[in-house]
Amino acid sequence: MTKTALITGVTGQDGSYLSEFLLARGYEVHGIIRRSSVDYRERIAHLEGTPHFHLHYADMSDSMSLVKLVGKVQPDEIYNLAAQSHVQVSFDAPEFTADVDAVGVLRILEAVRTNHLEKTCKIYQASTSELYGKVEEVPQSETTPFHPYSPYAVAKLYGYWIIKEYREAYDMFCCSGILFNHESERRGETFVTRKITLAAARIAQGKQDCLYLGNLDSLRDWGYAKDYVECMWLILQHETPEDFVIATGVQHSVREFATLAFHHAGIELRWEGEGVNEKGIVERVNELTNERVKVGDVVVAVSPDFYRPTDVVNLLGDPSKAKRELGWNPQTTSFEQLVELMVAHDMKKVAADDAAAEIRKVNLAEFLEKGIDK
Ligand code: NAP
Ligand code: G4F
């Protein structure tokens, strides 16, 4: 029997990998897109027009569009991935973040109930390690208390609890995957990993002088997005509806990520100074590095513009339950392989892009992340 899946957030990093994963398993895949003045659907462009892949206009802030679409598609599984997913942006747009990331989850649940699908349609909710926030223990597991530490995390906490509530109140098969950070070649360009891999590639090719970052000490448990979408599916195939932590169980700092990324781009870094005065300085370059890059150049600096009002600094997941009950391997792609594949991708991308366009992109990315009033 062909299964039908509905994915919200299909144009995002995870939505694109999940679409590929489900199509390969014979699913009929429907995705929600929202109207914008530019049609930027780079991550799913290769899927558009292929059989079994369908796109529909709707919006997480518009209940009626969701009710009508769920009724039309009659999904067996809904993957609710749509969100305003940038933590720093949630401080600038907290109300929008709450509407989409919190009430949006409720709208999906009610759309399923309104269409009388609550006994047949399973729902996956994209929950997050940000719920642990100002962490109360390390590592974090399914039993660790939550302490959300941003408007994004508070909105996602509502999503987590409303999923649990509908599971208990209406006996629905709805679950949260508490996913730790997962990255890829398709990661948005203002998340720290992709910002670093793109900048390392641009600097090595003489197209950018310096990368400005915020808190270099922040610790994350970084996995590969392509490995993580498998878990979303496994969670919905599990016999009983339960919540799962999905993580690698390995932790690194932003500084370590940057050191390794520059290494793969051909630049060895040494670090000098502390806090806002810390600098990443070129120690050695390989023979492929652009001649503009000299030993002693400062290529990484700290800018307080990228500090957050409250920052989550110690995330490390314990994936034991997912390993045991879902048979999932958290080490399919190691941290070292992840950094290498992201840098290799961005070295090619930057080489192919026109230099002037690259400089415009650096300026735009910094402008967008700093916010217009900073
Ligand atoms: P992403 O790349 O930022 O994608 C977010 C998706 O949500 C995009 O398709 C976006 O559409 C869509 N969206 C945003 N607002 C919407 C609205 N009002 N109506 C309809 N669609 C809307 O995020 P991701 O990294 O793939 O993450 C997927 C989900 O997992 C998110 O819920 C995120 O919060 C959560 N999560 C991510 C991580 C991680 O490390 N990646 C970890 C834990 C949890 P546009 O393309 O039109 O903007
Ligand atoms: O890459 P980030 O922006 O990701 P963050 O805040 O951890 O959120 C991501 O992962 C969550 C799962 O834990 C998801 F729920 C969420 O949707 C998103 O996908 O920042 C990572 C860390 C932070 O501590 C930040 O302060 O890196 C630090 N950082 C240091 N310099 C920076 C920068 N972050 C960004 N974005 N830009 C910087 O220049």
CSV table of C-alpha atoms and ligand atoms in Angstrom, one decimal:
chain,number,residue,atom,x,y,z
A,1,MET,CA,0.0,0.0,0.0
A,2,THR,CA,1.4,3.4,-1.0
A,3,LYS,CA,1.6,5.7,2.0
A,4,THR,CA,0.9,9.4,1.8
A,5,ALA,CA,3.0,11.9,3.7
A,6,LEU,CA,2.5,15.7,4.2
A,7,ILE,CA,5.6,17.7,5.0
A,8,THR,CA,5.4,21.2,6.4
A,9,GLY,CA,8.7,23.1,5.9
A,10,VAL,CA,9.5,21.1,2.8
A,11,THR,CA,11.7,23.8,1.4
A,12,GLY,CA,14.0,23.8,4.4
A,13,GLN,CA,17.2,21.8,5.1
A,14,ASP,CA,15.4,18.8,6.7
A,15,GLY,CA,12.3,19.0,4.5
A,16,SER,CA,14.4,18.5,1.4
A,17,TYR,CA,16.3,15.4,2.8
A,18,LEU,CA,13.1,13.9,4.2
A,19,SER,CA,11.3,14.3,0.8
A,20,GLU,CA,14.2,12.4,-0.8
A,21,PHE,CA,14.1,9.7,1.9
A,22,LEU,CA,10.3,9.2,1.7
A,23,LEU,CA,10.2,9.2,-2.1
A,24,ALA,CA,12.9,6.5,-2.2
A,25,ARG,CA,10.6,4.4,0.1
A,26,GLY,CA,7.7,4.7,-2.4
A,27,TYR,CA,5.7,7.4,-0.5
A,28,GLU,CA,3.4,9.9,-2.2
A,29,VAL,CA,4.9,13.1,-0.8
A,30,HIS,CA,3.0,16.4,-0.5
A,31,GLY,CA,4.8,19.6,0.7
A,32,ILE,CA,3.6,22.9,1.9
A,33,ILE,CA,5.1,26.0,0.4
A,34,ARG,CA,4.3,29.6,1.3
A,35,ARG,CA,4.0,32.5,-1.1
A,36,SER,CA,7.0,34.9,-1.3
A,37,SER,CA,7.9,37.5,-3.9
A,38,VAL,CA,10.9,35.4,-5.0
A,39,ASP,CA,10.5,31.7,-5.7
A,40,TYR,CA,13.6,30.4,-3.8
A,41,ARG,CA,13.2,26.7,-3.7
A,42,GLU,CA,16.8,25.7,-4.3
A,43,ARG,CA,16.8,22.7,-2.0
A,44,ILE,CA,13.9,20.9,-3.7
A,45,ALA,CA,14.4,22.2,-7.3
A,46,HIS,CA,15.7,18.7,-8.3
A,47,LEU,CA,12.4,17.1,-7.0
A,48,GLU,CA,9.9,19.5,-8.6
A,49,GLY,CA,8.1,17.9,-11.6
A,50,THR,CA,9.0,14.3,-10.5
A,51,PRO,CA,6.1,11.9,-10.1
A,52,HIS,CA,4.8,11.4,-6.5
A,53,PHE,CA,6.1,14.8,-5.4
A,54,HIS,CA,3.4,17.5,-5.0
A,55,LEU,CA,3.6,21.1,-3.7
A,56,HIS,CA,0.7,23.1,-2.2
A,57,TYR,CA,0.4,26.7,-1.0
A,58,ALA,CA,-0.6,27.0,2.7
A,59,ASP,CA,0.9,28.8,5.7
A,60,MET,CA,1.4,27.7,9.3
A,61,SER,CA,-0.3,30.9,10.5
A,62,ASP,CA,-3.5,30.2,8.4
A,63,SER,CA,-5.7,27.5,10.0
A,64,MET,CA,-8.1,27.3,7.1
A,65,SER,CA,-5.4,26.6,4.6
A,66,LEU,CA,-4.1,23.8,6.8
A,67,VAL,CA,-7.6,22.3,7.4
A,68,LYS,CA,-8.4,22.4,3.7
A,69,LEU,CA,-5.0,20.8,2.7
A,70,VAL,CA,-5.1,18.0,5.2
A,71,GLY,CA,-8.7,17.2,4.0
A,72,LYS,CA,-7.5,17.2,0.4
A,73,VAL,CA,-4.3,15.1,0.9
A,74,GLN,CA,-5.7,12.7,3.5
A,75,PRO,CA,-2.1,12.0,4.8
A,76,ASP,CA,-1.1,8.8,6.7
A,77,GLU,CA,1.8,10.7,8.2
A,78,ILE,CA,2.4,14.4,8.8
A,79,TYR,CA,6.0,15.7,9.4
A,80,ASN,CA,5.6,19.2,11.0
A,81,LEU,CA,9.0,20.7,10.2
A,82,ALA,CA,7.9,24.3,9.4
A,83,ALA,CA,9.2,26.9,11.8
A,84,GLN,CA,11.0,30.2,12.2
A,85,SER,CA,14.0,28.2,13.1
A,86,HIS,CA,16.7,30.8,13.8
A,87,VAL,CA,17.2,31.3,17.6
A,88,GLN,CA,18.8,34.8,17.3
A,89,VAL,CA,16.0,36.0,14.9
A,90,SER,CA,13.4,34.8,17.5
A,91,PHE,CA,14.6,37.7,19.8
A,92,ASP,CA,13.8,40.1,16.9
A,93,ALA,CA,10.5,38.5,15.9
A,94,PRO,CA,9.2,36.8,19.0
A,95,GLU,CA,5.5,37.1,18.2
A,96,PHE,CA,5.8,35.6,14.7
A,97,THR,CA,8.0,32.9,16.1
A,98,ALA,CA,5.3,32.0,18.7
A,99,ASP,CA,2.6,32.0,16.1
A,100,VAL,CA,4.4,29.7,13.7
A,101,ASP,CA,6.4,27.5,16.1
A,102,ALA,CA,3.9,27.2,18.9
A,103,VAL,CA,0.3,27.8,17.7
A,104,GLY,CA,1.2,26.4,14.3
A,105,VAL,CA,1.6,22.9,15.9
A,106,LEU,CA,-1.9,23.3,17.5
A,107,ARG,CA,-3.3,24.2,14.0
A,108,ILE,CA,-1.9,21.0,12.5
A,109,LEU,CA,-3.3,18.9,15.3
A,110,GLU,CA,-6.7,20.6,14.9
A,111,ALA,CA,-6.6,20.2,11.1
A,112,VAL,CA,-6.2,16.5,11.6
A,113,ARG,CA,-9.1,16.3,14.1
A,114,THR,CA,-11.4,18.5,12.0
A,115,ASN,CA,-10.9,16.1,9.1
A,116,HIS,CA,-11.6,13.1,11.5
A,117,LEU,CA,-8.2,11.6,10.8
A,118,GLU,CA,-7.0,11.4,14.4
A,119,LYS,CA,-7.1,7.5,14.4
A,120,THR,CA,-5.3,7.1,11.1
A,121,CYS,CA,-2.8,10.0,10.7
A,122,LYS,CA,0.4,9.9,12.6
A,123,ILE,CA,2.2,13.2,13.4
A,124,TYR,CA,5.9,13.9,13.8
A,125,GLN,CA,6.8,17.2,15.6
A,126,ALA,CA,10.2,18.8,15.0
A,127,SER,CA,11.2,19.5,18.6
A,128,THR,CA,14.6,20.6,19.7
A,129,SER,CA,17.5,20.4,22.1
A,130,GLU,CA,16.9,24.2,22.7
A,131,LEU,CA,14.2,23.0,25.2
A,132,TYR,CA,17.1,22.1,27.6
A,133,GLY,CA,18.4,25.7,27.2
A,134,LYS,CA,20.1,26.7,30.4
A,135,VAL,CA,20.9,23.1,31.0
A,136,GLU,CA,20.1,21.4,34.2
A,137,GLU,CA,22.2,18.3,33.5
A,138,VAL,CA,24.8,17.1,30.9
A,139,PRO,CA,24.3,15.0,28.8
A,140,GLN,CA,20.6,15.6,28.1
A,141,SER,CA,18.1,12.8,27.7
A,142,GLU,CA,14.4,12.3,27.5
A,143,THR,CA,14.1,12.7,31.3
A,144,THR,CA,16.2,15.9,31.6
A,145,PRO,CA,14.1,18.9,32.8
A,146,PHE,CA,13.5,21.6,30.3
A,147,HIS,CA,14.7,25.2,30.8
A,148,PRO,CA,14.1,27.1,27.5
A,149,TYR,CA,16.3,30.1,27.0
A,150,SER,CA,15.0,32.0,24.0
A,151,PRO,CA,11.7,33.0,22.5
A,152,TYR,CA,12.3,30.2,20.0
A,153,ALA,CA,12.7,27.6,22.7
A,154,VAL,CA,9.7,28.8,24.6
A,155,ALA,CA,7.6,28.5,21.5
A,156,LYS,CA,8.9,25.0,20.8
A,157,LEU,CA,8.2,24.0,24.4
A,158,TYR,CA,4.5,24.8,23.7
A,159,GLY,CA,4.7,22.6,20.6
A,160,TYR,CA,6.2,19.8,22.7
A,161,TRP,CA,3.5,19.9,25.4
A,162,ILE,CA,0.5,20.3,23.0
A,163,ILE,CA,1.7,17.2,21.1
A,164,LYS,CA,1.9,15.3,24.4
A,165,GLU,CA,-1.5,16.6,25.4
A,166,TYR,CA,-3.3,15.5,22.2
A,167,ARG,CA,-1.6,12.1,22.5
A,168,GLU,CA,-3.1,11.6,26.0
A,169,ALA,CA,-6.4,13.4,25.5
A,170,TYR,CA,-7.4,12.0,22.1
A,171,ASP,CA,-5.2,8.9,21.9
A,172,MET,CA,-3.5,10.3,18.8
A,173,PHE,CA,-0.2,8.9,17.4
A,174,CYS,CA,1.8,12.1,17.7
A,175,CYS,CA,5.4,12.3,18.8
A,176,SER,CA,8.3,14.8,19.2
A,177,GLY,CA,11.8,14.1,18.0
A,178,ILE,CA,14.0,16.2,20.3
A,179,LEU,CA,16.7,16.7,17.7
A,180,PHE,CA,20.1,18.2,18.6
A,181,ASN,CA,21.8,20.5,16.0
A,182,HIS,CA,22.2,18.9,12.6
A,183,GLU,CA,23.9,20.4,9.7
A,184,SER,CA,24.7,19.8,6.0
A,185,GLU,CA,25.6,21.3,2.7
A,186,ARG,CA,22.0,22.6,2.6
A,187,ARG,CA,22.1,24.3,6.0
A,188,GLY,CA,20.9,27.9,6.0
A,189,GLU,CA,23.8,30.3,5.6
A,190,THR,CA,23.3,32.2,8.9
A,191,PHE,CA,23.6,29.2,11.2
A,192,VAL,CA,27.1,29.1,12.7
A,193,THR,CA,28.4,26.0,10.9
A,194,ARG,CA,27.4,27.0,7.4
A,195,LYS,CA,28.5,30.6,8.1
A,196,ILE,CA,32.0,29.2,9.0
A,197,THR,CA,32.3,26.7,6.1
A,198,LEU,CA,31.3,29.3,3.5
A,199,ALA,CA,33.6,31.9,5.0
A,200,ALA,CA,36.5,29.5,5.2
A,201,ALA,CA,36.0,28.7,1.5
A,202,ARG,CA,35.7,32.4,0.5
A,203,ILE,CA,38.8,33.4,2.6
A,204,ALA,CA,40.9,30.6,1.1
A,205,GLN,CA,39.9,31.7,-2.4
A,206,GLY,CA,40.7,35.4,-1.7
A,207,LYS,CA,37.0,36.5,-1.8
A,208,GLN,CA,36.6,37.5,1.9
A,209,ASP,CA,39.0,38.9,4.4
A,210,CYS,CA,37.6,38.1,7.8
A,211,LEU,CA,34.8,36.0,9.4
A,212,TYR,CA,33.0,37.7,12.4
A,213,LEU,CA,31.5,35.3,15.0
A,214,GLY,CA,29.9,35.6,18.4
A,215,ASN,CA,30.4,33.1,21.3
A,216,LEU,CA,33.3,30.8,20.3
A,217,ASP,CA,33.0,28.8,23.5
A,218,SER,CA,29.5,27.6,22.9
A,219,LEU,CA,29.3,23.8,22.8
A,220,ARG,CA,27.1,21.8,20.5
A,221,ASP,CA,26.4,18.2,19.6
A,222,TRP,CA,26.5,18.4,15.8
A,223,GLY,CA,25.2,15.6,13.5
A,224,TYR,CA,24.5,15.2,9.8
A,225,ALA,CA,20.9,16.2,8.7
A,226,LYS,CA,20.8,13.4,6.1
A,227,ASP,CA,21.3,10.8,9.0
A,228,TYR,CA,18.7,12.6,11.2
A,229,VAL,CA,15.7,12.5,8.8
A,230,GLU,CA,15.8,8.7,9.0
A,231,CYS,CA,14.9,9.0,12.7
A,232,MET,CA,11.9,11.2,12.0
A,233,TRP,CA,10.5,8.3,9.9
A,234,LEU,CA,11.6,5.6,12.4
A,235,ILE,CA,9.8,7.5,15.2
A,236,LEU,CA,6.5,7.2,13.3
A,237,GLN,CA,7.1,3.5,12.5
A,238,HIS,CA,7.7,2.7,16.2
A,239,GLU,CA,4.9,0.5,17.8
A,240,THR,CA,3.9,3.2,20.3
A,241,PRO,CA,3.9,7.0,20.1
A,242,GLU,CA,6.9,8.2,22.1
A,243,ASP,CA,9.4,11.1,22.2
A,244,PHE,CA,13.0,10.5,21.4
A,245,VAL,CA,16.3,12.4,21.8
A,246,ILE,CA,18.3,12.3,18.5
A,247,ALA,CA,21.9,13.3,18.9
A,248,THR,CA,25.5,11.9,18.3
A,249,GLY,CA,26.6,12.0,21.9
A,250,VAL,CA,29.8,13.9,20.9
A,251,GLN,CA,30.4,17.6,21.8
A,252,HIS,CA,32.6,20.3,20.2
A,253,SER,CA,32.9,24.1,20.5
A,254,VAL,CA,32.3,26.7,17.8
A,255,ARG,CA,36.1,27.4,17.9
A,256,GLU,CA,36.8,23.7,17.2
A,257,PHE,CA,34.4,23.7,14.3
A,258,ALA,CA,36.1,26.8,12.9
A,259,THR,CA,39.6,25.3,13.3
A,260,LEU,CA,38.7,22.2,11.5
A,261,ALA,CA,36.8,24.0,8.7
A,262,PHE,CA,39.7,26.3,8.0
A,263,HIS,CA,42.0,23.2,8.0
A,264,HIS,CA,40.0,21.6,5.3
A,265,ALA,CA,40.0,24.8,3.3
A,266,GLY,CA,43.9,24.8,3.5
A,267,ILE,CA,44.5,27.2,6.3
A,268,GLU,CA,45.9,26.3,9.8
A,269,LEU,CA,44.7,28.6,12.5
A,270,ARG,CA,46.1,29.6,15.9
A,271,TRP,CA,44.0,31.4,18.5
A,272,GLU,CA,45.1,34.5,20.5
A,273,GLY,CA,43.3,36.6,23.1
A,274,GLU,CA,40.1,36.1,25.1
A,275,GLY,CA,36.4,37.0,24.8
A,276,VAL,CA,35.7,39.8,22.5
A,277,ASN,CA,39.4,40.2,21.8
A,278,GLU,CA,40.0,36.6,20.6
A,279,LYS,CA,41.3,36.2,17.1
A,280,GLY,CA,41.9,33.4,14.7
A,281,ILE,CA,45.3,34.0,13.0
A,282,VAL,CA,46.8,32.3,10.0
A,283,GLU,CA,49.6,30.0,11.1
A,284,ARG,CA,50.2,28.1,7.8
A,285,VAL,CA,48.6,27.8,4.4
A,286,ASN,CA,48.7,25.1,1.7
A,287,GLU,CA,49.8,25.6,-1.9
A,288,LEU,CA,46.2,26.0,-3.2
A,289,THR,CA,45.4,29.0,-0.9
A,290,ASN,CA,45.0,32.3,-2.7
A,291,GLU,CA,48.1,34.6,-2.4
A,292,ARG,CA,46.0,37.3,-0.7
A,293,VAL,CA,46.1,35.1,2.5
A,294,LYS,CA,49.3,35.7,4.4
A,295,VAL,CA,50.7,34.0,7.6
A,296,GLY,CA,49.8,36.3,10.5
A,297,ASP,CA,46.5,37.6,9.0
A,298,VAL,CA,43.5,37.8,11.3
A,299,VAL,CA,40.8,35.8,9.5
A,300,VAL,CA,38.4,35.2,12.4
A,301,ALA,CA,37.4,37.9,14.9
A,302,VAL,CA,34.6,38.2,17.5
A,303,SER,CA,31.8,40.7,17.1
A,304,PRO,CA,29.4,41.3,20.0
A,305,ASP,CA,26.7,41.8,17.3
A,306,PHE,CA,26.4,38.0,17.3
A,307,TYR,CA,26.1,37.6,21.0
A,308,ARG,CA,22.6,36.6,22.1
A,309,PRO,CA,20.6,38.1,25.1
A,310,THR,CA,20.6,34.6,26.5
A,311,ASP,CA,22.7,31.9,24.9
A,312,VAL,CA,22.6,28.1,25.2
A,313,VAL,CA,26.1,27.0,25.7
A,314,ASN,CA,26.3,23.3,26.7
A,315,LEU,CA,24.3,20.9,24.6
A,316,LEU,CA,25.2,17.3,24.5
A,317,GLY,CA,22.6,14.6,23.8
A,318,ASP,CA,22.3,11.1,25.1
A,319,PRO,CA,20.9,9.0,22.1
A,320,SER,CA,20.7,5.7,24.1
A,321,LYS,CA,16.9,5.4,23.7
A,322,ALA,CA,17.0,6.0,19.9
A,323,LYS,CA,19.8,3.4,19.6
A,324,ARG,CA,18.0,0.8,21.7
A,325,GLU,CA,14.4,1.2,20.5
A,326,LEU,CA,14.8,2.5,17.0
A,327,GLY,CA,18.0,0.7,16.1
A,328,TRP,CA,19.5,4.0,14.9
A,329,ASN,CA,23.2,4.5,14.6
A,330,PRO,CA,24.2,8.0,15.8
A,331,GLN,CA,27.7,7.7,14.4
A,332,THR,CA,26.9,7.1,10.7
A,333,THR,CA,28.6,10.4,9.9
A,334,SER,CA,31.3,11.6,12.3
A,335,PHE,CA,31.9,15.3,13.3
A,336,GLU,CA,35.1,15.2,11.2
A,337,GLN,CA,33.3,13.8,8.2
A,338,LEU,CA,30.6,16.4,8.5
A,339,VAL,CA,33.0,19.3,8.6
A,340,GLU,CA,35.0,17.9,5.7
A,341,LEU,CA,31.9,17.4,3.5
A,342,MET,CA,30.5,20.8,4.2
A,343,VAL,CA,33.8,22.5,3.4
A,344,ALA,CA,34.3,20.4,0.2
A,345,HIS,CA,30.9,21.5,-1.0
A,346,ASP,CA,31.4,25.2,-0.2
A,347,MET,CA,34.9,25.2,-1.8
A,348,LYS,CA,33.3,24.1,-5.1
A,349,LYS,CA,30.4,26.5,-4.7
A,350,VAL,CA,32.5,29.5,-4.0
A,351,ALA,CA,34.9,28.7,-6.9
A,352,ALA,CA,31.9,28.5,-9.2
A,353,ASP,CA,30.3,31.7,-8.0
A,354,ASP,CA,31.1,35.1,-9.4
A,355,ALA,CA,33.3,37.2,-7.0
A,356,ALA,CA,31.1,40.3,-6.9
A,357,ALA,CA,28.1,38.2,-6.1
A,358,GLU,CA,30.0,36.5,-3.3
A,359,ILE,CA,30.8,39.9,-1.7
A,360,ARG,CA,27.2,41.0,-1.9
A,361,LYS,CA,26.2,37.7,-0.2
A,362,VAL,CA,28.6,38.2,2.7
A,363,ASN,CA,27.3,41.7,3.2
A,364,LEU,CA,23.7,40.6,3.0
A,365,ALA,CA,24.2,37.6,5.3
A,366,GLU,CA,25.8,39.8,8.0
A,367,PHE,CA,23.2,42.5,7.6
A,368,LEU,CA,20.4,39.9,8.0
A,369,GLU,CA,21.9,38.2,11.0
A,370,LYS,CA,22.8,41.4,12.8
A,371,GLY,CA,19.2,42.8,12.3
A,372,ILE,CA,18.5,46.1,10.8
A,373,ASP,CA,18.6,48.0,14.1
A,374,LYS,CA,22.0,46.9,15.2
B,1,NAP,P1,14.9,25.6,8.0
B,1,NAP,O1,15.9,25.1,7.0
B,1,NAP,O2,14.9,26.9,8.6
B,1,NAP,O3,13.4,25.3,7.4
B,1,NAP,C1,12.3,25.8,8.0
B,1,NAP,C2,11.1,25.6,7.0
B,1,NAP,O4,9.9,26.1,7.6
B,1,NAP,C3,11.2,26.2,5.6
B,1,NAP,O5,10.7,25.3,4.7
B,1,NAP,C4,10.3,27.4,5.8
B,1,NAP,O6,9.8,27.9,4.6
B,1,NAP,C5,9.2,26.8,6.6
B,1,NAP,N1,8.3,27.9,7.2
B,1,NAP,C6,8.7,28.9,8.1
B,1,NAP,N2,7.6,29.6,8.4
B,1,NAP,C7,6.6,29.1,7.8
B,1,NAP,C8,5.2,29.4,7.7
B,1,NAP,N3,4.7,30.5,8.3
B,1,NAP,N4,4.4,28.6,6.9
B,1,NAP,C9,4.9,27.6,6.2
B,1,NAP,N5,6.2,27.2,6.2
B,1,NAP,C10,7.0,28.0,7.0
B,1,NAP,O7,14.9,24.5,9.3
B,1,NAP,P2,15.5,23.1,9.4
B,1,NAP,O8,16.9,23.2,9.8
B,1,NAP,O9,15.2,22.3,8.2
B,1,NAP,O10,14.7,22.5,10.6
B,1,NAP,C11,13.4,21.8,10.5
B,1,NAP,C12,12.7,21.9,11.8
B,1,NAP,O11,13.4,21.2,12.8
B,1,NAP,C13,12.3,23.3,12.3
B,1,NAP,O12,11.1,23.2,12.9
B,1,NAP,C14,13.4,23.5,13.3
B,1,NAP,O13,13.0,24.4,14.3
B,1,NAP,C15,13.6,22.1,13.9
B,1,NAP,N6,14.9,21.8,14.4
B,1,NAP,C16,16.1,22.0,13.6
B,1,NAP,C17,17.3,21.6,14.1
B,1,NAP,C18,18.5,21.7,13.3
B,1,NAP,O14,19.6,21.6,13.9
B,1,NAP,N7,18.4,21.9,12.0
B,1,NAP,C19,17.4,21.0,15.4
B,1,NAP,C20,16.2,20.8,16.1
B,1,NAP,C21,15.0,21.2,15.6
B,1,NAP,P3,10.5,29.0,3.7
B,1,NAP,O15,11.6,28.2,2.8
B,1,NAP,O16,9.4,29.6,2.8
B,1,NAP,O17,11.2,30.0,4.6
B,2,G4F,O1,24.1,27.7,14.6
B,2,G4F,P1,23.3,28.4,15.6
B,2,G4F,O2,22.6,29.6,15.1
B,2,G4F,O3,22.3,27.3,16.1
B,2,G4F,P2,21.4,27.1,17.4
B,2,G4F,O4,21.2,28.4,18.0
B,2,G4F,O5,22.0,26.1,18.2
B,2,G4F,O6,20.0,26.7,16.8
B,2,G4F,C1,19.9,25.6,15.8
B,2,G4F,O7,19.9,24.4,16.5
B,2,G4F,C2,18.8,24.1,17.4
B,2,G4F,C3,18.9,22.8,18.0
B,2,G4F,O8,19.7,22.9,19.2
B,2,G4F,C4,17.5,24.2,16.5
B,2,G4F,F1,16.4,24.0,17.3
B,2,G4F,C5,17.4,25.6,15.8
B,2,G4F,O9,16.3,25.6,15.0
B,2,G4F,C6,18.7,25.8,15.0
B,2,G4F,O10,18.7,24.9,13.9
B,2,G4F,O11,24.2,28.7,16.9
B,2,G4F,C7,24.9,27.7,17.5
B,2,G4F,C8,25.8,28.4,18.6
B,2,G4F,C9,25.1,29.4,19.5
B,2,G4F,O12,25.5,29.2,20.8
B,2,G4F,C10,25.5,30.7,19.0
B,2,G4F,O13,25.6,31.7,20.0
B,2,G4F,O14,26.8,29.1,17.9
B,2,G4F,C11,26.9,30.4,18.5
B,2,G4F,N1,27.5,31.3,17.6
B,2,G4F,C12,28.7,32.0,17.7
B,2,G4F,N2,28.9,32.8,16.7
B,2,G4F,C13,26.9,31.8,16.5
B,2,G4F,C14,27.8,32.7,15.9
B,2,G4F,N3,25.7,31.5,15.9
B,2,G4F,C15,25.4,32.1,14.7
B,2,G4F,N4,24.2,31.8,14.1
B,2,G4F,N5,26.2,33.1,14.2
B,2,G4F,C16,27.4,33.4,14.7
B,2,G4F,O15,28.1,34.3,14.2
